[in-house]
Short mmCIF file of C-alpha atoms and ligand atoms in Angstrom, two decimals:
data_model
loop_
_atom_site.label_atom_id
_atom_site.label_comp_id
_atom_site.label_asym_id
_atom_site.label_seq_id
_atom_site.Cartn_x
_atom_site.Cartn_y
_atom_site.Cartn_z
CA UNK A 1 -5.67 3.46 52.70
CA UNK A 2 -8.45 4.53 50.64
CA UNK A 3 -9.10 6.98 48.25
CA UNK A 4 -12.24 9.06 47.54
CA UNK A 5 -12.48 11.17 44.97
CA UNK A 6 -15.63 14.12 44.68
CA UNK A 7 -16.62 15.90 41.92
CA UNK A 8 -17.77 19.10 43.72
CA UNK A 9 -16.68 21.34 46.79
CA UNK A 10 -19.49 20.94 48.68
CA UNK A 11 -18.73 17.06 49.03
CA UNK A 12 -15.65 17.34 49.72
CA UNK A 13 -15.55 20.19 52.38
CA UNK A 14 -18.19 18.13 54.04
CA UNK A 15 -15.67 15.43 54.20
CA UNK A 16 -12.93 17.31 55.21
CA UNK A 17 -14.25 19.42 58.05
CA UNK A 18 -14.51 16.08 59.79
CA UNK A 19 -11.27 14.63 58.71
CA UNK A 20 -8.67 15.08 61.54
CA UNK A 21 -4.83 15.29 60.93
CA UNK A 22 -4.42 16.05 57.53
CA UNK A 23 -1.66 16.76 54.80
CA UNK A 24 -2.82 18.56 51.97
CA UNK A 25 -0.58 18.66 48.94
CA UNK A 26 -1.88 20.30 45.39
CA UNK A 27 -0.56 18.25 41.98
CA UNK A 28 -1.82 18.54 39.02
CA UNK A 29 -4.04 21.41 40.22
CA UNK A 30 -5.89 19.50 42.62
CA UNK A 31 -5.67 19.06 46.34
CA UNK A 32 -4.97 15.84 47.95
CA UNK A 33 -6.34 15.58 52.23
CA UNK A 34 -4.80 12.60 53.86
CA UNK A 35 -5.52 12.12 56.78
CA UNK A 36 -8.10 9.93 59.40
CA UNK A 37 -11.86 10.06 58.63
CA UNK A 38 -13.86 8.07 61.09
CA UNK A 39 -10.81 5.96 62.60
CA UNK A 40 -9.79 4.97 58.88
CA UNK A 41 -6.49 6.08 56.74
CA UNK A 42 -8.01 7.66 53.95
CA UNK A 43 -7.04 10.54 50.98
CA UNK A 44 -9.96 13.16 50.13
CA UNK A 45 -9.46 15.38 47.08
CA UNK A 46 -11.57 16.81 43.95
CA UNK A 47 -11.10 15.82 40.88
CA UNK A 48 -12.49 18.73 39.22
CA UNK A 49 -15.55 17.62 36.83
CA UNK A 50 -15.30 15.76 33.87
CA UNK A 51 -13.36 12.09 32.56
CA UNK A 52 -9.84 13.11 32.20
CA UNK A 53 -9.96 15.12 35.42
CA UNK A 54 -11.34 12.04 36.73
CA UNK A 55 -9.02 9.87 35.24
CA UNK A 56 -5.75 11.90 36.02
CA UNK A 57 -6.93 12.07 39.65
CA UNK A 58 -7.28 8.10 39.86
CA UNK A 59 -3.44 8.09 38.82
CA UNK A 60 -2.60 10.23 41.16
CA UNK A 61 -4.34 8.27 43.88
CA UNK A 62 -2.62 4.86 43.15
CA UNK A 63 0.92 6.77 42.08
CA UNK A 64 1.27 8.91 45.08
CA UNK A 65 -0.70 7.31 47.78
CA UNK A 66 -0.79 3.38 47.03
CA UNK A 67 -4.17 3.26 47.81
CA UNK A 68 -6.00 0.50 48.93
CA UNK A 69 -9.60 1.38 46.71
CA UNK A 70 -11.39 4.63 45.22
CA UNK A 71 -14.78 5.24 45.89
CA UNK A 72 -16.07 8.18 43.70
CA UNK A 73 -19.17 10.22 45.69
CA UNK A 74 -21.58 12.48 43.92
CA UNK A 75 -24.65 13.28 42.07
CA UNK A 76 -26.41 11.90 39.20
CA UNK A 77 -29.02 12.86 37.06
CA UNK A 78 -31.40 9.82 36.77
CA UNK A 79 -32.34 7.36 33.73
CA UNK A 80 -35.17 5.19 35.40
CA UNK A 81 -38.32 6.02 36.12
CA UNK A 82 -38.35 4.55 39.56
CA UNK A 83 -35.26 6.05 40.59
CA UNK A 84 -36.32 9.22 42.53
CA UNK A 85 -34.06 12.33 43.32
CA UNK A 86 -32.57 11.70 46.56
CA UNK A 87 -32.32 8.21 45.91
CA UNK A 88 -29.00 6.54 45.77
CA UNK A 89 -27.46 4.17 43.21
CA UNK A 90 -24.17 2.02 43.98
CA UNK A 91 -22.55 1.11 40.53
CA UNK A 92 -21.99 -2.93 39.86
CA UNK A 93 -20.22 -1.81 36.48
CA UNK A 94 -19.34 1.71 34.43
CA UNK A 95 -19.45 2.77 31.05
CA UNK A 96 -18.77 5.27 29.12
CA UNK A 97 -21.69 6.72 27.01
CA UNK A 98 -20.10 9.17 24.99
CA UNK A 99 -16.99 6.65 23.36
CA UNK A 100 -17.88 5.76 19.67
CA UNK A 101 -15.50 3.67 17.97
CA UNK A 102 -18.47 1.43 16.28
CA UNK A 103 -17.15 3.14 12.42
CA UNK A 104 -14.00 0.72 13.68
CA UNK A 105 -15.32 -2.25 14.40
CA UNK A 106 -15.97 -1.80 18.45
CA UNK A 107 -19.55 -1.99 20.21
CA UNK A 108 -20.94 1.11 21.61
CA UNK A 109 -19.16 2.43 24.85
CA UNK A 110 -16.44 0.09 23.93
CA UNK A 111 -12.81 1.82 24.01
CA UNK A 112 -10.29 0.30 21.22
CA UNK A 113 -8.02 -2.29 21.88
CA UNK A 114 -8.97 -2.63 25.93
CA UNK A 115 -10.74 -5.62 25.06
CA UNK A 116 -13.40 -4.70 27.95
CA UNK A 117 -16.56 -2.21 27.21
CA UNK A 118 -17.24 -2.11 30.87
CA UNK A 119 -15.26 -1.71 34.28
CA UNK A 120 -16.94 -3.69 36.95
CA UNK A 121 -16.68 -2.55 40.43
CA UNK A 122 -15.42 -4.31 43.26
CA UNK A 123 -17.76 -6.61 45.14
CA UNK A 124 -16.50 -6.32 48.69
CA UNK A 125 -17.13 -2.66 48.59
CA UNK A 126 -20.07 -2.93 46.86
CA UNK A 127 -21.88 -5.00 49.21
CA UNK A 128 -20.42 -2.99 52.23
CA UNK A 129 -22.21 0.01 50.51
CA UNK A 130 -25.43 -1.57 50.19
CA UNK A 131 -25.40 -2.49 53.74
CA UNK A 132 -24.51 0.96 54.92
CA UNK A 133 -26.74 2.93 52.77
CA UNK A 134 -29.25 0.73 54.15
CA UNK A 135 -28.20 1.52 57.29
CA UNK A 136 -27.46 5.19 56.95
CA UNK A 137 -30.13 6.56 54.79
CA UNK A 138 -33.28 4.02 55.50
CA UNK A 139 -35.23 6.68 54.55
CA UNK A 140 -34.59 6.25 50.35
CA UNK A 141 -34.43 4.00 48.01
CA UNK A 142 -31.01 2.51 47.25
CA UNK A 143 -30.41 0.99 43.85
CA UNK A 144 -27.26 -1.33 41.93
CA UNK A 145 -26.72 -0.77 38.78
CA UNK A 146 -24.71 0.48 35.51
CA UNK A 147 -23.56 3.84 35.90
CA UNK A 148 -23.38 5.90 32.37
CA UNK A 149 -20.50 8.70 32.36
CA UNK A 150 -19.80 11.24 29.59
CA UNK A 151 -18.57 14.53 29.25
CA UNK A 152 -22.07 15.59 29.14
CA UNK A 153 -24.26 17.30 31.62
CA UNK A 154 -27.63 15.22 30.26
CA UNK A 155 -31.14 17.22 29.97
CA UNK A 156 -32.81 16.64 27.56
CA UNK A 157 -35.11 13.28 27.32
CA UNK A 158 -33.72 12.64 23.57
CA UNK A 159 -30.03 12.23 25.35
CA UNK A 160 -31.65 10.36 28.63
CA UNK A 161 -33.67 7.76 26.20
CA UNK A 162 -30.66 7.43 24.10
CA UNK A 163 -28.25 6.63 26.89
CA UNK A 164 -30.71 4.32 28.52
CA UNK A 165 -31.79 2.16 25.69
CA UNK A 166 -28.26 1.81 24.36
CA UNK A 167 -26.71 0.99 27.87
CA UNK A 168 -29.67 0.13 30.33
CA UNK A 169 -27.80 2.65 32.98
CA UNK A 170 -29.42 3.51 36.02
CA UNK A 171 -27.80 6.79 36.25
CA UNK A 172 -26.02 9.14 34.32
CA UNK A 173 -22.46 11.50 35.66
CA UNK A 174 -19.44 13.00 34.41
CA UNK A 175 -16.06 11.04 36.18
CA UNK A 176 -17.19 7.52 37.28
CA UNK A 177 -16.47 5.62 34.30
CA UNK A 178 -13.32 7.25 34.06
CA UNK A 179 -12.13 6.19 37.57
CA UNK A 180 -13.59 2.63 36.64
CA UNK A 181 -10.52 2.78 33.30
CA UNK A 182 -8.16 3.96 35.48
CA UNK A 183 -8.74 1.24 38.67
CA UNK A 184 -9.16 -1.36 36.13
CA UNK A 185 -6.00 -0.12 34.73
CA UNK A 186 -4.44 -0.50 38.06
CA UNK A 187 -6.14 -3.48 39.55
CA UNK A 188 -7.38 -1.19 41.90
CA UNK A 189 -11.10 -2.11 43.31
CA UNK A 190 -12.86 0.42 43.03
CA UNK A 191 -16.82 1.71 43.46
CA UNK A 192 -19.23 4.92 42.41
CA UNK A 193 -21.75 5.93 44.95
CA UNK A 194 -23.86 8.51 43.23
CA UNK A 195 -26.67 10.05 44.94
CA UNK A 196 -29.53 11.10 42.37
CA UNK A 197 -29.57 15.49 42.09
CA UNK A 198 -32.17 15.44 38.93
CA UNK A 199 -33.72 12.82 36.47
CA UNK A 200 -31.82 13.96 33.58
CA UNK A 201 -34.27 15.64 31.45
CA UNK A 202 -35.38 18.66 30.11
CA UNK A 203 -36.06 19.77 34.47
CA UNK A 204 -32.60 18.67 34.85
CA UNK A 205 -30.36 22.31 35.30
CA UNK A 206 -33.73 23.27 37.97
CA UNK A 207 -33.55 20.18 39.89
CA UNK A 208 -29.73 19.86 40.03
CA UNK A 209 -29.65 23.51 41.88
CA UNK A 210 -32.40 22.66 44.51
CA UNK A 211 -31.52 19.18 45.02
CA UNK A 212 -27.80 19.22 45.28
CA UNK A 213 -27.57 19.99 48.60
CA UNK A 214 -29.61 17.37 49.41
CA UNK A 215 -28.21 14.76 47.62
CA UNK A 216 -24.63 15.38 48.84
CA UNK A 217 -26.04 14.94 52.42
CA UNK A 218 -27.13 11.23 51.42
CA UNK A 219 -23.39 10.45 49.87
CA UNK A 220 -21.38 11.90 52.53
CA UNK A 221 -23.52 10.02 55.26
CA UNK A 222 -22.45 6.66 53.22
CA UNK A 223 -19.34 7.40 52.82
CA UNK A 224 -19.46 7.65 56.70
CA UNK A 225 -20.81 4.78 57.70
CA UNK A 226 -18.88 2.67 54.48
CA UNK A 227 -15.41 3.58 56.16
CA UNK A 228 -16.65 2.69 59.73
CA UNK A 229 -17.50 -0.41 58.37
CA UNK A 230 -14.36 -1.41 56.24
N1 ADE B 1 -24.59 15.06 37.48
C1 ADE B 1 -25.76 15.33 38.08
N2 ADE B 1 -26.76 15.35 37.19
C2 ADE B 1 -26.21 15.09 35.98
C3 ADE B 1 -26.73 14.99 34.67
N3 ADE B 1 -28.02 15.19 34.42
N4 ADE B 1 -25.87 14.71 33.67
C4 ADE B 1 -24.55 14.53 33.92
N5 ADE B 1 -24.01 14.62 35.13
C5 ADE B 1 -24.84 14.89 36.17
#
Protein backbone atom coordinates (compact mmCIF):
# COMPACT_ATOMS: atom_id res chain seq x y z
CA UNK A 1 0.00 0.00 0.00
CA UNK A 2 1.10 3.39 -0.60
CA UNK A 3 1.03 6.47 1.04
CA UNK A 4 0.57 10.03 -0.28
CA UNK A 5 0.79 12.74 1.66
CA UNK A 6 -0.58 16.63 0.39
CA UNK A 7 0.15 19.68 1.76
CA UNK A 8 -3.16 21.47 0.90
CA UNK A 9 -7.02 20.63 0.73
CA UNK A 10 -7.46 21.21 -2.61
CA UNK A 11 -5.02 18.21 -3.48
CA UNK A 12 -6.25 16.12 -1.43
CA UNK A 13 -10.10 16.48 -1.93
CA UNK A 14 -9.22 16.06 -5.54
CA UNK A 15 -7.83 12.77 -4.58
CA UNK A 16 -10.37 11.71 -2.46
CA UNK A 17 -13.54 12.42 -4.39
CA UNK A 18 -12.23 9.69 -6.64
CA UNK A 19 -11.05 7.33 -4.04
CA UNK A 20 -13.73 4.58 -3.51
CA UNK A 21 -14.19 2.62 -0.17
CA UNK A 22 -12.56 4.50 2.30
CA UNK A 23 -11.78 4.56 6.16
CA UNK A 24 -10.99 7.77 7.45
CA UNK A 25 -9.47 7.93 10.89
CA UNK A 26 -8.06 11.48 12.44
CA UNK A 27 -4.55 11.09 14.70
CA UNK A 28 -2.57 13.50 15.50
CA UNK A 29 -5.03 16.04 14.06
CA UNK A 30 -4.90 14.85 10.69
CA UNK A 31 -7.09 12.62 8.62
CA UNK A 32 -5.95 9.43 7.21
CA UNK A 33 -8.35 8.02 3.67
CA UNK A 34 -7.55 4.45 2.96
CA UNK A 35 -9.01 3.16 0.61
CA UNK A 36 -8.69 2.15 -3.53
CA UNK A 37 -7.58 4.95 -5.92
CA UNK A 38 -7.40 3.77 -9.46
CA UNK A 39 -7.44 -0.15 -8.68
CA UNK A 40 -4.44 0.44 -6.12
CA UNK A 41 -4.43 0.12 -2.05
CA UNK A 42 -3.44 3.39 -1.12
CA UNK A 43 -3.74 6.00 2.22
CA UNK A 44 -4.54 9.83 1.32
CA UNK A 45 -4.21 12.37 4.13
CA UNK A 46 -2.79 16.10 4.75
CA UNK A 47 -0.11 16.72 6.52
CA UNK A 48 -0.87 20.17 7.34
CA UNK A 49 2.08 22.57 5.99
CA UNK A 50 5.35 22.74 7.26
CA UNK A 51 8.53 19.95 8.29
CA UNK A 52 7.37 18.55 11.49
CA UNK A 53 3.79 18.27 10.24
CA UNK A 54 5.42 16.61 7.46
CA UNK A 55 7.56 14.58 9.36
CA UNK A 56 4.96 13.39 12.07
CA UNK A 57 2.64 12.45 9.17
CA UNK A 58 5.45 10.15 7.51
CA UNK A 59 5.44 8.26 11.02
CA UNK A 60 2.18 7.88 11.02
CA UNK A 61 2.12 6.44 7.54
CA UNK A 62 4.77 3.65 8.16
CA UNK A 63 3.44 3.14 12.07
CA UNK A 64 -0.17 2.74 11.34
CA UNK A 65 -0.44 1.67 7.80
CA UNK A 66 2.93 -0.29 6.89
CA UNK A 67 3.12 1.35 3.83
CA UNK A 68 4.71 0.25 0.92
CA UNK A 69 6.21 4.13 -0.28
CA UNK A 70 5.17 7.95 0.24
CA UNK A 71 4.90 10.11 -2.52
CA UNK A 72 4.47 13.77 -1.31
CA UNK A 73 2.23 15.96 -4.13
CA UNK A 74 2.21 19.71 -4.24
CA UNK A 75 3.42 23.02 -5.28
CA UNK A 76 6.65 24.69 -5.44
CA UNK A 77 7.86 27.96 -5.91
CA UNK A 78 10.69 27.73 -8.54
CA UNK A 79 14.67 28.31 -8.33
CA UNK A 80 15.66 27.93 -12.12
CA UNK A 81 15.15 30.04 -14.65
CA UNK A 82 13.94 27.47 -17.09
CA UNK A 83 11.60 25.96 -14.84
CA UNK A 84 8.21 27.59 -15.71
CA UNK A 85 5.02 27.69 -13.44
CA UNK A 86 3.05 24.79 -14.34
CA UNK A 87 5.97 22.82 -14.91
CA UNK A 88 6.67 19.81 -12.84
CA UNK A 89 9.79 18.67 -10.99
CA UNK A 90 10.24 14.94 -9.62
CA UNK A 91 12.89 15.07 -6.74
CA UNK A 92 16.16 12.59 -7.23
CA UNK A 93 17.26 13.83 -3.62
CA UNK A 94 15.91 16.44 -0.66
CA UNK A 95 17.40 18.81 1.50
CA UNK A 96 16.75 20.86 3.91
CA UNK A 97 17.63 24.60 3.35
CA UNK A 98 16.90 26.10 6.48
CA UNK A 99 19.24 23.43 8.95
CA UNK A 100 22.49 25.25 10.07
CA UNK A 101 24.70 23.34 12.17
CA UNK A 102 28.00 24.66 10.14
CA UNK A 103 29.08 26.78 13.86
CA UNK A 104 29.41 22.73 14.77
CA UNK A 105 31.33 21.39 12.41
CA UNK A 106 28.44 20.08 9.77
CA UNK A 107 28.06 21.32 6.00
CA UNK A 108 25.15 23.38 5.15
CA UNK A 109 21.71 21.48 5.10
CA UNK A 110 23.51 18.82 6.94
CA UNK A 111 21.54 17.57 10.21
CA UNK A 112 24.03 16.45 13.21
CA UNK A 113 25.05 13.13 13.73
CA UNK A 114 22.79 11.52 10.61
CA UNK A 115 25.86 11.24 8.79
CA UNK A 116 23.77 12.03 5.44
CA UNK A 117 23.03 15.88 4.26
CA UNK A 118 20.66 14.56 1.71
CA UNK A 119 17.74 11.89 1.42
CA UNK A 120 17.71 10.42 -2.00
CA UNK A 121 14.52 9.24 -3.40
CA UNK A 122 13.69 5.99 -4.60
CA UNK A 123 14.54 5.12 -8.18
CA UNK A 124 11.75 2.76 -9.12
CA UNK A 125 9.28 5.44 -8.37
CA UNK A 126 11.16 7.96 -9.72
CA UNK A 127 11.44 6.66 -13.09
CA UNK A 128 7.71 5.49 -13.03
CA UNK A 129 7.00 9.27 -12.46
CA UNK A 130 8.96 10.48 -15.23
CA UNK A 131 7.26 8.15 -17.51
CA UNK A 132 3.81 9.11 -16.38
CA UNK A 133 4.22 12.76 -16.23
CA UNK A 134 5.35 12.30 -19.63
CA UNK A 135 2.51 10.59 -20.35
CA UNK A 136 -0.06 12.53 -18.40
CA UNK A 137 0.87 16.08 -18.78
CA UNK A 138 2.82 16.15 -22.39
CA UNK A 139 1.88 19.45 -22.49
CA UNK A 140 4.86 20.86 -19.76
CA UNK A 141 8.01 20.54 -19.06
CA UNK A 142 8.97 17.88 -16.50
CA UNK A 143 12.22 18.25 -14.63
CA UNK A 144 14.59 15.82 -11.89
CA UNK A 145 16.18 17.38 -9.53
CA UNK A 146 17.07 18.50 -5.75
CA UNK A 147 14.17 19.64 -4.02
CA UNK A 148 14.98 22.52 -1.22
CA UNK A 149 12.43 22.43 1.87
CA UNK A 150 12.29 24.91 4.79
CA UNK A 151 9.90 26.31 6.98
CA UNK A 152 9.85 29.19 4.72
CA UNK A 153 7.37 30.37 2.21
CA UNK A 154 10.40 31.88 -0.26
CA UNK A 155 9.79 35.41 -2.12
CA UNK A 156 12.12 37.29 -2.22
CA UNK A 157 15.14 36.80 -4.92
CA UNK A 158 17.84 37.38 -1.95
CA UNK A 159 16.27 33.97 -0.29
CA UNK A 160 15.75 32.22 -3.96
CA UNK A 161 19.62 33.09 -4.97
CA UNK A 162 20.70 32.05 -1.61
CA UNK A 163 18.98 28.69 -1.61
CA UNK A 164 20.03 28.01 -5.14
CA UNK A 165 23.67 28.77 -5.06
CA UNK A 166 24.16 27.01 -1.74
CA UNK A 167 22.15 23.82 -2.80
CA UNK A 168 21.67 23.92 -6.72
CA UNK A 169 17.74 22.99 -5.97
CA UNK A 170 15.41 23.03 -8.65
CA UNK A 171 12.57 23.90 -6.48
CA UNK A 172 11.82 25.17 -3.29
CA UNK A 173 8.56 23.73 -0.57
CA UNK A 174 7.75 23.38 2.91
CA UNK A 175 7.38 19.21 3.86
CA UNK A 176 9.41 17.24 1.24
CA UNK A 177 12.63 17.09 2.85
CA UNK A 178 11.02 16.24 5.91
CA UNK A 179 9.25 13.12 4.50
CA UNK A 180 12.71 12.33 2.76
CA UNK A 181 14.26 12.15 7.03
CA UNK A 182 11.52 10.33 7.98
CA UNK A 183 11.49 7.47 4.86
CA UNK A 184 15.13 7.40 5.13
CA UNK A 185 14.58 6.87 8.72
CA UNK A 186 12.36 4.03 7.91
CA UNK A 187 13.85 2.54 4.82
CA UNK A 188 10.86 3.55 3.29
CA UNK A 189 11.27 4.61 -0.62
CA UNK A 190 9.94 7.39 -0.99
CA UNK A 191 9.45 10.43 -3.83
CA UNK A 192 8.27 14.40 -4.04
CA UNK A 193 6.31 15.33 -7.06
CA UNK A 194 5.97 19.05 -6.86
CA UNK A 195 4.23 20.90 -9.47
CA UNK A 196 5.71 24.59 -9.86
CA UNK A 197 2.71 27.41 -8.32
CA UNK A 198 5.33 30.56 -8.53
CA UNK A 199 9.15 31.15 -9.16
CA UNK A 200 9.89 32.08 -5.73
CA UNK A 201 10.53 35.67 -5.85
CA UNK A 202 9.43 38.86 -4.97
CA UNK A 203 5.86 37.82 -7.58
CA UNK A 204 5.77 34.80 -5.51
CA UNK A 205 2.42 35.41 -2.89
CA UNK A 206 0.57 36.77 -6.64
CA UNK A 207 1.50 33.83 -8.59
CA UNK A 208 0.94 31.19 -5.87
CA UNK A 209 -2.95 32.46 -5.67
CA UNK A 210 -3.56 32.35 -9.52
CA UNK A 211 -1.55 29.43 -10.26
CA UNK A 212 -2.44 27.01 -7.56
CA UNK A 213 -5.24 25.70 -9.01
CA UNK A 214 -3.50 24.98 -11.86
CA UNK A 215 -0.67 23.40 -10.64
CA UNK A 216 -2.59 20.96 -8.40
CA UNK A 217 -4.39 19.80 -11.63
CA UNK A 218 -0.83 18.72 -13.09
CA UNK A 219 0.07 16.68 -9.62
CA UNK A 220 -3.11 15.00 -9.13
CA UNK A 221 -3.17 13.84 -12.90
CA UNK A 222 0.43 12.14 -12.02
CA UNK A 223 -0.41 10.85 -9.19
CA UNK A 224 -3.15 9.16 -11.39
CA UNK A 225 -1.48 7.76 -13.90
CA UNK A 226 1.82 6.87 -11.30
CA UNK A 227 -0.59 4.44 -9.32
CA UNK A 228 -2.08 2.91 -12.56
CA UNK A 229 1.22 2.22 -13.44
CA UNK A 230 2.79 0.70 -10.17
N1 LIG B 1 5.17 26.32 -2.06
C1 LIG B 1 4.79 26.92 -3.21
N2 LIG B 1 5.55 28.00 -3.46
C2 LIG B 1 6.44 28.09 -2.45
C3 LIG B 1 7.47 29.00 -2.14
N3 LIG B 1 7.74 30.05 -2.91
N4 LIG B 1 8.19 28.79 -1.00
C4 LIG B 1 7.91 27.73 -0.21
N5 LIG B 1 6.94 26.86 -0.45
C5 LIG B 1 6.20 27.02 -1.57
Amino acid sequence: MLGIIGAMEVEVRTLRESMSDVEALTVAGMTFYKGTLEGKEAVLVRSGVGKVNAGLCSQILVDRYRVEGIINTGIAGSLKNEVNIGDIVLSTTAVQHDVDAVGFGYQLGEIPQLGVKEFPADAHLLEVALKCCREANPDIQTFTGRVASGDQFVNSREKKQWILEHFDAYCTEMEGAAIAQAAYLNRTPYLVVRAISDKADDSADMDYSAFEAKAVEHSVRLIRAMLRAL
